[in-house]
XYZ file of C-alpha atoms in Angstrom:
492
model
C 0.503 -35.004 -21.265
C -1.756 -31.835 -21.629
C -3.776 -33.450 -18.468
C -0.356 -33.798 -16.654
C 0.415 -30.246 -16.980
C -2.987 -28.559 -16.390
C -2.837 -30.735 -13.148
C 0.556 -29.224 -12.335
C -0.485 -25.799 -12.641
C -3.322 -26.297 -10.369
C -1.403 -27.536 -7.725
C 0.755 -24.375 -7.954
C -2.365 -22.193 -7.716
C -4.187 -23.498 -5.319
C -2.684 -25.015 -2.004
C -2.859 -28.351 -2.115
C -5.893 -29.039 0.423
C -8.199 -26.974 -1.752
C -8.780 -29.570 -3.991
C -9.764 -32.024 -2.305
C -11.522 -30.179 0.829
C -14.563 -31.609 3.102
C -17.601 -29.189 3.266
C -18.930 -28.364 6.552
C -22.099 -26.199 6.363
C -22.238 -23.013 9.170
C -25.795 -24.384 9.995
C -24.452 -27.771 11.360
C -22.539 -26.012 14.393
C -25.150 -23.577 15.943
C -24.398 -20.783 13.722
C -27.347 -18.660 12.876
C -27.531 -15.931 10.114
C -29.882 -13.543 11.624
C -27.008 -10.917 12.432
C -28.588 -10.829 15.603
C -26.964 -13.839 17.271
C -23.431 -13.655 18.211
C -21.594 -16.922 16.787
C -18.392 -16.599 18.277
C -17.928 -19.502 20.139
C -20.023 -21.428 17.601
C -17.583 -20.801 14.552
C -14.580 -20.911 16.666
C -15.903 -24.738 17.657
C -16.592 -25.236 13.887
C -13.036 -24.020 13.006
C -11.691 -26.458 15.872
C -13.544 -29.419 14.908
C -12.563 -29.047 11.150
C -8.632 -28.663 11.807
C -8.977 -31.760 14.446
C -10.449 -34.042 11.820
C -8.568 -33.417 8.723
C -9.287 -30.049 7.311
C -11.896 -29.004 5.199
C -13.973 -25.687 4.230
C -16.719 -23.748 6.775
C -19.432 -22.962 4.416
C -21.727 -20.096 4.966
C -24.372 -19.925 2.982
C -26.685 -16.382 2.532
C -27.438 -14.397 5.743
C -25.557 -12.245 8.091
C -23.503 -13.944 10.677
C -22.435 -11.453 13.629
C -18.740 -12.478 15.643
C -15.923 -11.203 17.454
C -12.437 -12.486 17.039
C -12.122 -16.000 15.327
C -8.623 -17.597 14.727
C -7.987 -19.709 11.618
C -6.488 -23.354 11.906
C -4.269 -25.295 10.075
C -6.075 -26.858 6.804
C -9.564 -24.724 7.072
C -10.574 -22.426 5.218
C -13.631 -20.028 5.185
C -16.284 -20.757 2.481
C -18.244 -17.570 1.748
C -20.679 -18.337 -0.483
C -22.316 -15.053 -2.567
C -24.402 -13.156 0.054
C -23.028 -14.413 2.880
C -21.559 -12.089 5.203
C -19.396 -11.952 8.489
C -20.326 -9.280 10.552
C -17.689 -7.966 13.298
C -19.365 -7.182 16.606
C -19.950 -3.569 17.752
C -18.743 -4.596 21.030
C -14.811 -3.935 21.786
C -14.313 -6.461 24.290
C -15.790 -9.404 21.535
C -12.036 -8.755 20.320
C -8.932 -10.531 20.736
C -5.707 -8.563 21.182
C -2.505 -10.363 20.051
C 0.020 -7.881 18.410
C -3.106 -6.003 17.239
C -6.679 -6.494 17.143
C -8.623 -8.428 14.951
C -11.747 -10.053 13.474
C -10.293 -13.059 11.919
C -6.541 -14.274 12.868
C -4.534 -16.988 12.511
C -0.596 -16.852 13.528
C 1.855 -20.192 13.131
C -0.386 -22.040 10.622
C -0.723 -22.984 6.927
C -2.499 -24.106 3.998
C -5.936 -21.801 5.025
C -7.807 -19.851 2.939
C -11.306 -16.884 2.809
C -12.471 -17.519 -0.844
C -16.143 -17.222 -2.197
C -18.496 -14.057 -3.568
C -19.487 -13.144 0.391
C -18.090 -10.513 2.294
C -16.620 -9.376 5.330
C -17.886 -6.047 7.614
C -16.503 -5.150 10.543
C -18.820 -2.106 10.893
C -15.847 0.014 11.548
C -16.942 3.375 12.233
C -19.530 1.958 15.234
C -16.725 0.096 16.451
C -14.466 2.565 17.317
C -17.175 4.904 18.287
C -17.466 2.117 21.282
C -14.013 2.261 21.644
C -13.546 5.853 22.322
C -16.508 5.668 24.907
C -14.352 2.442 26.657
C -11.400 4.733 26.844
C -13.539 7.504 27.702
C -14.560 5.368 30.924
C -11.186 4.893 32.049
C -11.797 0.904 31.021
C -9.173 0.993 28.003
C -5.528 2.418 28.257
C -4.697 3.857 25.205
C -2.517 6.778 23.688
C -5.757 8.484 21.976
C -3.754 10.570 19.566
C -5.227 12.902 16.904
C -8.510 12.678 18.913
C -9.223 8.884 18.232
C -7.904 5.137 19.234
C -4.576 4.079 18.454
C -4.701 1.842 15.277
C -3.871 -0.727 17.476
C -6.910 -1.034 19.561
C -8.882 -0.933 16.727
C -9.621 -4.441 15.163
C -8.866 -4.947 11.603
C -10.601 -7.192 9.537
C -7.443 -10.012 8.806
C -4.391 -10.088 10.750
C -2.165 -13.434 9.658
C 1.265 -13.979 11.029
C 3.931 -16.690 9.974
C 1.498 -18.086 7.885
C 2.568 -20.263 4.721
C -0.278 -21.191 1.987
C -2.080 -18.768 2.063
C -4.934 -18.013 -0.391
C -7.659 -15.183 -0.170
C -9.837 -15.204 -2.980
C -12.889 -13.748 -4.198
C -14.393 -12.238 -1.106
C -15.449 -8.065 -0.471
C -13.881 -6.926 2.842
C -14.981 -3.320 3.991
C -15.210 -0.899 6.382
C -12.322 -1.964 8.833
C -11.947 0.193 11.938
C -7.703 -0.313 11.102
C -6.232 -1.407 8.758
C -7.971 -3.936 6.537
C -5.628 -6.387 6.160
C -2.175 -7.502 7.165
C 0.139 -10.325 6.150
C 3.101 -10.315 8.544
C 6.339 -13.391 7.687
C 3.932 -15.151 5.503
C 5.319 -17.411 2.688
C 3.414 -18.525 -0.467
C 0.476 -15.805 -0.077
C -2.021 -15.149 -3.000
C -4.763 -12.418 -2.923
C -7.006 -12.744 -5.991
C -10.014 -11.190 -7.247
C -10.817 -9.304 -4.088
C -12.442 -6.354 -3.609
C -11.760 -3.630 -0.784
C -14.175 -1.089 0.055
C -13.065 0.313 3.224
C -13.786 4.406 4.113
C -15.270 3.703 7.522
C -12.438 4.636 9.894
C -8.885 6.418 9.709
C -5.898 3.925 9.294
C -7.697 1.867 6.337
C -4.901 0.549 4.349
C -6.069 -1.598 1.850
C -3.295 -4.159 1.685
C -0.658 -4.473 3.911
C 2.194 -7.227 3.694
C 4.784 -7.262 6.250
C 8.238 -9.043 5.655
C 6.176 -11.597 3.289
C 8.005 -14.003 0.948
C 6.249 -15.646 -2.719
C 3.281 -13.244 -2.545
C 0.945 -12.097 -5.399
C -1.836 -9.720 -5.527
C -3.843 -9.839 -8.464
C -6.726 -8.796 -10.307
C -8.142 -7.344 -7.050
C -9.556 -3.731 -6.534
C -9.104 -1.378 -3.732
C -10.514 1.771 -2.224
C -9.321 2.346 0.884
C -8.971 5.696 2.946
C -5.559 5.321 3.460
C -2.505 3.685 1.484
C -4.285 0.837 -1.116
C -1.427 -1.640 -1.339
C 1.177 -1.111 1.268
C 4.652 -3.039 1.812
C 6.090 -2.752 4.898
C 9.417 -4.554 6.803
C 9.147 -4.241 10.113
C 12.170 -6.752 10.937
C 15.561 -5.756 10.598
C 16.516 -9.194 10.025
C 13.603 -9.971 7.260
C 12.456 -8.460 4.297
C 9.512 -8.479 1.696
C 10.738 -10.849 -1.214
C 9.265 -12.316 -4.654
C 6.117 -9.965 -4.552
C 3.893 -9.731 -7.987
C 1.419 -7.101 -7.897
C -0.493 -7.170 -11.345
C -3.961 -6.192 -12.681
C -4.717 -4.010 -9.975
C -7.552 -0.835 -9.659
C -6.651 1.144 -6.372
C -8.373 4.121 -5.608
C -7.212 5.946 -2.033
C -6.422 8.913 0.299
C -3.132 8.280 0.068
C -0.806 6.435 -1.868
C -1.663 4.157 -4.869
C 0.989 1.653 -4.090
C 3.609 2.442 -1.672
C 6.755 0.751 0.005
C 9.078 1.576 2.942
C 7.236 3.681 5.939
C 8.330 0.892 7.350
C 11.315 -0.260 6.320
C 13.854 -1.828 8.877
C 14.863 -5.059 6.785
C 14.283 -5.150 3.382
C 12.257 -5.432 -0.204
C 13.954 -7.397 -3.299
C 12.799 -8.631 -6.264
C 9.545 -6.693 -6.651
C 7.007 -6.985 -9.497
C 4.401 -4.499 -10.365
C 2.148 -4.755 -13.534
C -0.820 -3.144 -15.018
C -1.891 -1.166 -12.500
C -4.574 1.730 -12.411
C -4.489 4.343 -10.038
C -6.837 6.979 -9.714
C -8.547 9.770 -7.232
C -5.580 9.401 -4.977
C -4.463 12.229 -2.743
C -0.821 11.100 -2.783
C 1.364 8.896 -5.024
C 0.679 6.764 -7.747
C 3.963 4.627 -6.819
C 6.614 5.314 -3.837
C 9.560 3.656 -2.878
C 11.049 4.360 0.140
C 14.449 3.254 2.362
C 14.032 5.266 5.310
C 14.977 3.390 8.771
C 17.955 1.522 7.496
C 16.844 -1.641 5.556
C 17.144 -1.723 1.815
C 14.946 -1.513 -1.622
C 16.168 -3.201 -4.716
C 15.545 -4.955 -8.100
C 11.940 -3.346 -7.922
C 9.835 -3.019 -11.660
C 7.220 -1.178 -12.450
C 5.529 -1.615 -15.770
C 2.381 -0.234 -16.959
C 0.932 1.777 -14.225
C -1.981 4.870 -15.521
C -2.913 7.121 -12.935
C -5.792 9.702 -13.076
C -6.428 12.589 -10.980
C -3.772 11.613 -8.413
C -1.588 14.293 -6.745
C 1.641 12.728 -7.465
C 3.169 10.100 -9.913
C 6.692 9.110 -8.703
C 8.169 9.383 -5.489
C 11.546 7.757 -4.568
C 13.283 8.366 -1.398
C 16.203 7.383 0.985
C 15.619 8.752 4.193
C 17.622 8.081 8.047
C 14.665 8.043 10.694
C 16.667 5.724 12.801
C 19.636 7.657 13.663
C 22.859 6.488 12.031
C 20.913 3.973 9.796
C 20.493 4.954 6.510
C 18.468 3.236 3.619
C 19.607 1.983 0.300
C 17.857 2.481 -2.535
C 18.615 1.152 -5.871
C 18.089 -0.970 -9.435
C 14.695 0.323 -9.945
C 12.751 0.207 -13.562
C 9.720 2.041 -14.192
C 8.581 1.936 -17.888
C 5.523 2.772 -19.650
C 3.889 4.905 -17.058
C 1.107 7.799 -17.496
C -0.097 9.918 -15.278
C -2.287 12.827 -14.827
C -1.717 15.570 -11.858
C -4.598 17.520 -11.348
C -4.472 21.411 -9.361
C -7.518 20.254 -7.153
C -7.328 17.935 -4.417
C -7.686 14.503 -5.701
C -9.280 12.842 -2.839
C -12.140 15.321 -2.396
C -14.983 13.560 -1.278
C -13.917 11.044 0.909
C -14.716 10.762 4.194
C -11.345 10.975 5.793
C -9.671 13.013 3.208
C -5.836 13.413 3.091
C -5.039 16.256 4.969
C -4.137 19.813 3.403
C -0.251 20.066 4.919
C 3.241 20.935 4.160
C 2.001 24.437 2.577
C 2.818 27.043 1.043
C 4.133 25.077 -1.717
C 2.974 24.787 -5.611
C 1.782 21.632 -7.575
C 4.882 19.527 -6.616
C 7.132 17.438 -9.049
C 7.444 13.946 -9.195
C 10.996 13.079 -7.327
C 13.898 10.642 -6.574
C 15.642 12.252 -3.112
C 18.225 10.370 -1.531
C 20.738 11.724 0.701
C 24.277 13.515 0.717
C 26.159 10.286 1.429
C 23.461 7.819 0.493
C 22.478 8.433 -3.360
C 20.297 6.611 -5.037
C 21.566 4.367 -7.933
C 20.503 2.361 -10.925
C 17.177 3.682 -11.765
C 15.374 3.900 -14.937
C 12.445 5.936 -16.528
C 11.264 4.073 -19.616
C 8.430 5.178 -21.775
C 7.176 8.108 -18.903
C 4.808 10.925 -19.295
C 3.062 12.891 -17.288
C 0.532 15.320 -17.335
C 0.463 18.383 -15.223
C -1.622 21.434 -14.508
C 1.201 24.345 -14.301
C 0.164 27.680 -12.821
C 2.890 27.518 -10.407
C 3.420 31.205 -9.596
C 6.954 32.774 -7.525
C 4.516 35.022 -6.044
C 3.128 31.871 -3.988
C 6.019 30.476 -3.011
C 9.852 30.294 -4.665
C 12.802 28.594 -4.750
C 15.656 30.381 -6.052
C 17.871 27.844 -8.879
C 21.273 29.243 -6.517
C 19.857 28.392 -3.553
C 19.236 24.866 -4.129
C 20.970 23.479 -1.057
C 19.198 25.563 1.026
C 16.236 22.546 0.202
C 16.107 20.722 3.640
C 16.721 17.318 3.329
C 15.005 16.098 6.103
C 16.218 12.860 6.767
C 14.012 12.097 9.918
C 11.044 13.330 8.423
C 7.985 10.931 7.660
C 8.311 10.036 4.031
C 5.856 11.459 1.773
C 6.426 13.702 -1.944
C 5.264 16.574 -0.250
C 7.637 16.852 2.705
C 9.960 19.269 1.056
C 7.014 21.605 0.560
C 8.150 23.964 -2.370
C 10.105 22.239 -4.920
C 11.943 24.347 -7.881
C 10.863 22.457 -10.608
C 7.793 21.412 -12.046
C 7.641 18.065 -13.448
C 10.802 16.466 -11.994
C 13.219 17.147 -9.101
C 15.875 14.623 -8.549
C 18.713 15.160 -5.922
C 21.148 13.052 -4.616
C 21.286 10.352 -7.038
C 23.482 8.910 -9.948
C 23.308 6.865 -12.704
C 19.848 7.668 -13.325
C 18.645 6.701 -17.000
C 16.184 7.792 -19.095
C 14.803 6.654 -22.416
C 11.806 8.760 -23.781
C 10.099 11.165 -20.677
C 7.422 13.363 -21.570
C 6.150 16.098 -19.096
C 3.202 18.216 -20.543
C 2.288 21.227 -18.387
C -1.181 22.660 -19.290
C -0.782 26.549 -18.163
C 2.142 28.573 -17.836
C 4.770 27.927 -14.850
C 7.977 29.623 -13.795
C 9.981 26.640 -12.854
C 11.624 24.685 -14.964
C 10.655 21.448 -15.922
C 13.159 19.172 -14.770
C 16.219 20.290 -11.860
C 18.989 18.165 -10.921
C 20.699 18.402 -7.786
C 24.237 16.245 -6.839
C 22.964 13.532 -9.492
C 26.208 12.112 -11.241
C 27.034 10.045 -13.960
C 23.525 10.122 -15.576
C 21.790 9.948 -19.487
C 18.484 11.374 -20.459
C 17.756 10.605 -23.375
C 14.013 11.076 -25.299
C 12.973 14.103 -22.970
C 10.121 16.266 -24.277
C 8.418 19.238 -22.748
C 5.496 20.611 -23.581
C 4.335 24.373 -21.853
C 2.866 27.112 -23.015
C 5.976 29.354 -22.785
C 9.394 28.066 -23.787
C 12.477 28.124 -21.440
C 14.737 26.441 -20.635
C 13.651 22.431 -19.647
C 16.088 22.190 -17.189
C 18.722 23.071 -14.597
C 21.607 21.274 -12.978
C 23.445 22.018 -10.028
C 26.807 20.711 -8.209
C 26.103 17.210 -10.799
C 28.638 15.988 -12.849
C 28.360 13.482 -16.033
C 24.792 14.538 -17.354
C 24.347 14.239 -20.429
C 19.798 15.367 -21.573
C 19.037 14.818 -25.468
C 22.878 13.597 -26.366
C 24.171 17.237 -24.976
C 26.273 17.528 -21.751
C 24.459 19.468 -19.566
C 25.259 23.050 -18.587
């Protein structure tokens, strides 16, 4: 029976032509490891040949094997064995362009894997050095905004589409001239144990999964120089469903963990667990409804964050005219975090820029809209830890002038788009039923804001809220809210 069962679970961890795979060394098709040689067509044959005769695993043993674009077949998957590396081409026209660019796609196929203690380069900085002289020479159309290639044109690392069984496991995948990876309408996805080191290039998301269904991402780490794991719905008619993200290190330039820039469809049914964030310019965790689709039944338990310029950020915004977000039955519990006055991400290469000022050390927020609120959230077991020092002389918000806060609805979604924010560990606006059950915000020097500020938030208990600051005021101030109640008291 206990053979029975351990069988059972194996076949739910691994798809189901893992186990009993044919090896096919590199070496028998051509393929050299001298990172000299480019193997293109010689792996692309080897890929073919396997998926023709029943599946099996490409094996590359040590060495350094330079390609362009490659596309992934049915019932192969790529064998990287420790110190073997695939190394993309410094030459843009060795790339494929589908919907984007890419070292290693496959679109319309299942049961393929990358697994192994090798690793994947696409040398992403020299890349799109090459790229900008192309366009340069008039021999590549492209937008060029912000002085460099349009993420497009620049090849990522993986780019899978409608994909089902999918497993990535084990392997280091760095310095992407995009984004790193994408998963777009996959089903039954698992990303384990892998490690992303990508700084080499703007547009360097670590993860990003696109409209995916029965996905987990575990035990992986990422440092990426932009969002580290990123869920996105590009689909009105699709969404991002059954997601566990757990036992997770991200380190970024931007946002720990973040849903919604793209969000035309939907997210549901969302797990996030013991996660560490830290050096990370933006937000440990944001959820965002912002071009219509919808974010719901999301839980977040056990995320630390160190040195990262924002904790919590939850937002409904209407960047599609007329199409406004929902956002709602979120649970965040047992979170810690630690805001720091200096810029987090100092030292990267591409460093978050320095915008939206003047504004001091910003709260963490929920901010829906007038007549889209946010609903069913709740703070379990929260503290965070921030550096005061906010000073009226630098820039002020006035408690009766609170609607005078833009809301910015069209905006491009990020916790410091409202620049100056009148409170100092919490702003929420536009929101009910928000509840609370222990929140602790320490603030290290003195401040003159308030700790917490409501704005329209209805029908709402906070209960277990401690504030620690060197001079004592009041914690809080509500405006145009009704049905608050903060430590068992109606509020004022």
């Amino acid at each position: 029976m206990y053979i029975k069962k351990l069988l059972i679970v194996l076949a739910f961890l691994l798809p189901s032509f893992q186990l009993d795979a044919k090896d096919y060394p590199a070496s028998l098709f051509g393929i050299f490891s001298d990172g000299v040689t480019l193997n293109t067509r010689s792996i692309q044959y080897a890929i073919d040949y396997i998926h023709n005769n029943g599946g099996g695993r490409l094996v590359f043993h040590v060495g350094r094997y330079l390609t362009g674009s490659i596309h992934l077949k049915s019932n192969v998957s790529i064998q990287l064995q420790e110190g073997a590396g695939l190394i993309g081409s410094l030459n843009p026209w060795d790339y494929d362009r589908k919907i984007f660019t890419a070292l290693i796609f496959a679109y319309d196929q299942e049961n393929i894997a990358i697994t192994g203690q090798g690793f994947i380069d696409g040398q992403g900085r020299l890349v799109a050095r090459n790229i900008v002289d192309v366009i340069h020479k008039g021999l590549l159309k492209d937008g060029f905004r912000y002085d460099r290639p349009e993420a497009e044109s620049r090849p990522m690392l993986v780019n899978f589409r409608n994909c089902k069984n999918v497993l990535v496991r084990g392997v280091t995948l760095k310095n992407a001239a995009s984004w790193v990876q994408t998963y777009d309408q996959c089903k039954n996805l698992h990303l384990d144990s892998i490690t992303v080191d990508s700084k080499a290039y703007w547009n360097n998301d670590g993860i990003d999964i696109v409209d995916c269904e029965d996905v987990k991402v575990t035990n992986s780490y990422i440092d990426s120089d932009d969002d580290g794991i990123c869920l996105k719905s590009h689909d009105a008619a699709k969404a991002c469903k059954n997601v566990l993200i757990e036992n997770c290190t991200v380190r970024s330039s931007a946002n720990g963990i973040k849903f919604g820039t793209a969000s035309y469809g939907g997210f549901g049914h969302i797990r996030i667990r013991n996660i560490r964030v830290f050096d990370t310019y933006r937000s440990a965790i944001a959820l965002q409804a912002v071009d219509g689709g919808y974010l719901e039944d999301v839980e977040v338990d056990g995320l630390q964050a160190y040195n990262t310029g924002n904790a919590i950020f939850l937002r409904i915004g209407e960047r599609v005219a007329g199409k406004k977000g929902r956002l709602e039955n979120i649970r965040i519990s047992n979170l810690y975090a630690e805001i720091p006055a200096t810029k987090p991400d100092a030292g990267y290469e591409y460093e978050g820029p320095i915008e939206d000022m003047p504004r001091n050390i910003s709260p963490s927020a929920i901010a829906g809209m007038p007549d889209a609120l946010i609903s069913n959230v709740t703070l379990k077991n929260v503290t965070i830890s921030y550096p005061g020092g906010g000073s009226p002389h630098f820039a002020k918000v006035a408690l009766d002038t609170l609607n005078r806060i833009p809301d910015r609805a069209s905006a491009y979604p990020e916790f410091s788009m409202f620049r100056e924010l009148p409170a100092w560990g919490f702003f929420i606006r536009h929101a009910k039923n928000i509840q609370v059950d222990g929140l602790t915000l320490t603030c290290a020097k003195k401040d003159f804001r308030p700790a917490v500020v409501l704005d329209n938030v209805h029908a709402s208990k906070m209960a277990g809220v401690t504030v620690k600051e060197p001079e004592k005021k009041d914690i809080y101030h509500a405006s145009r809210s009704t049905g608050i109640s903060i430590n068992g008291q109606p509020a004022k």
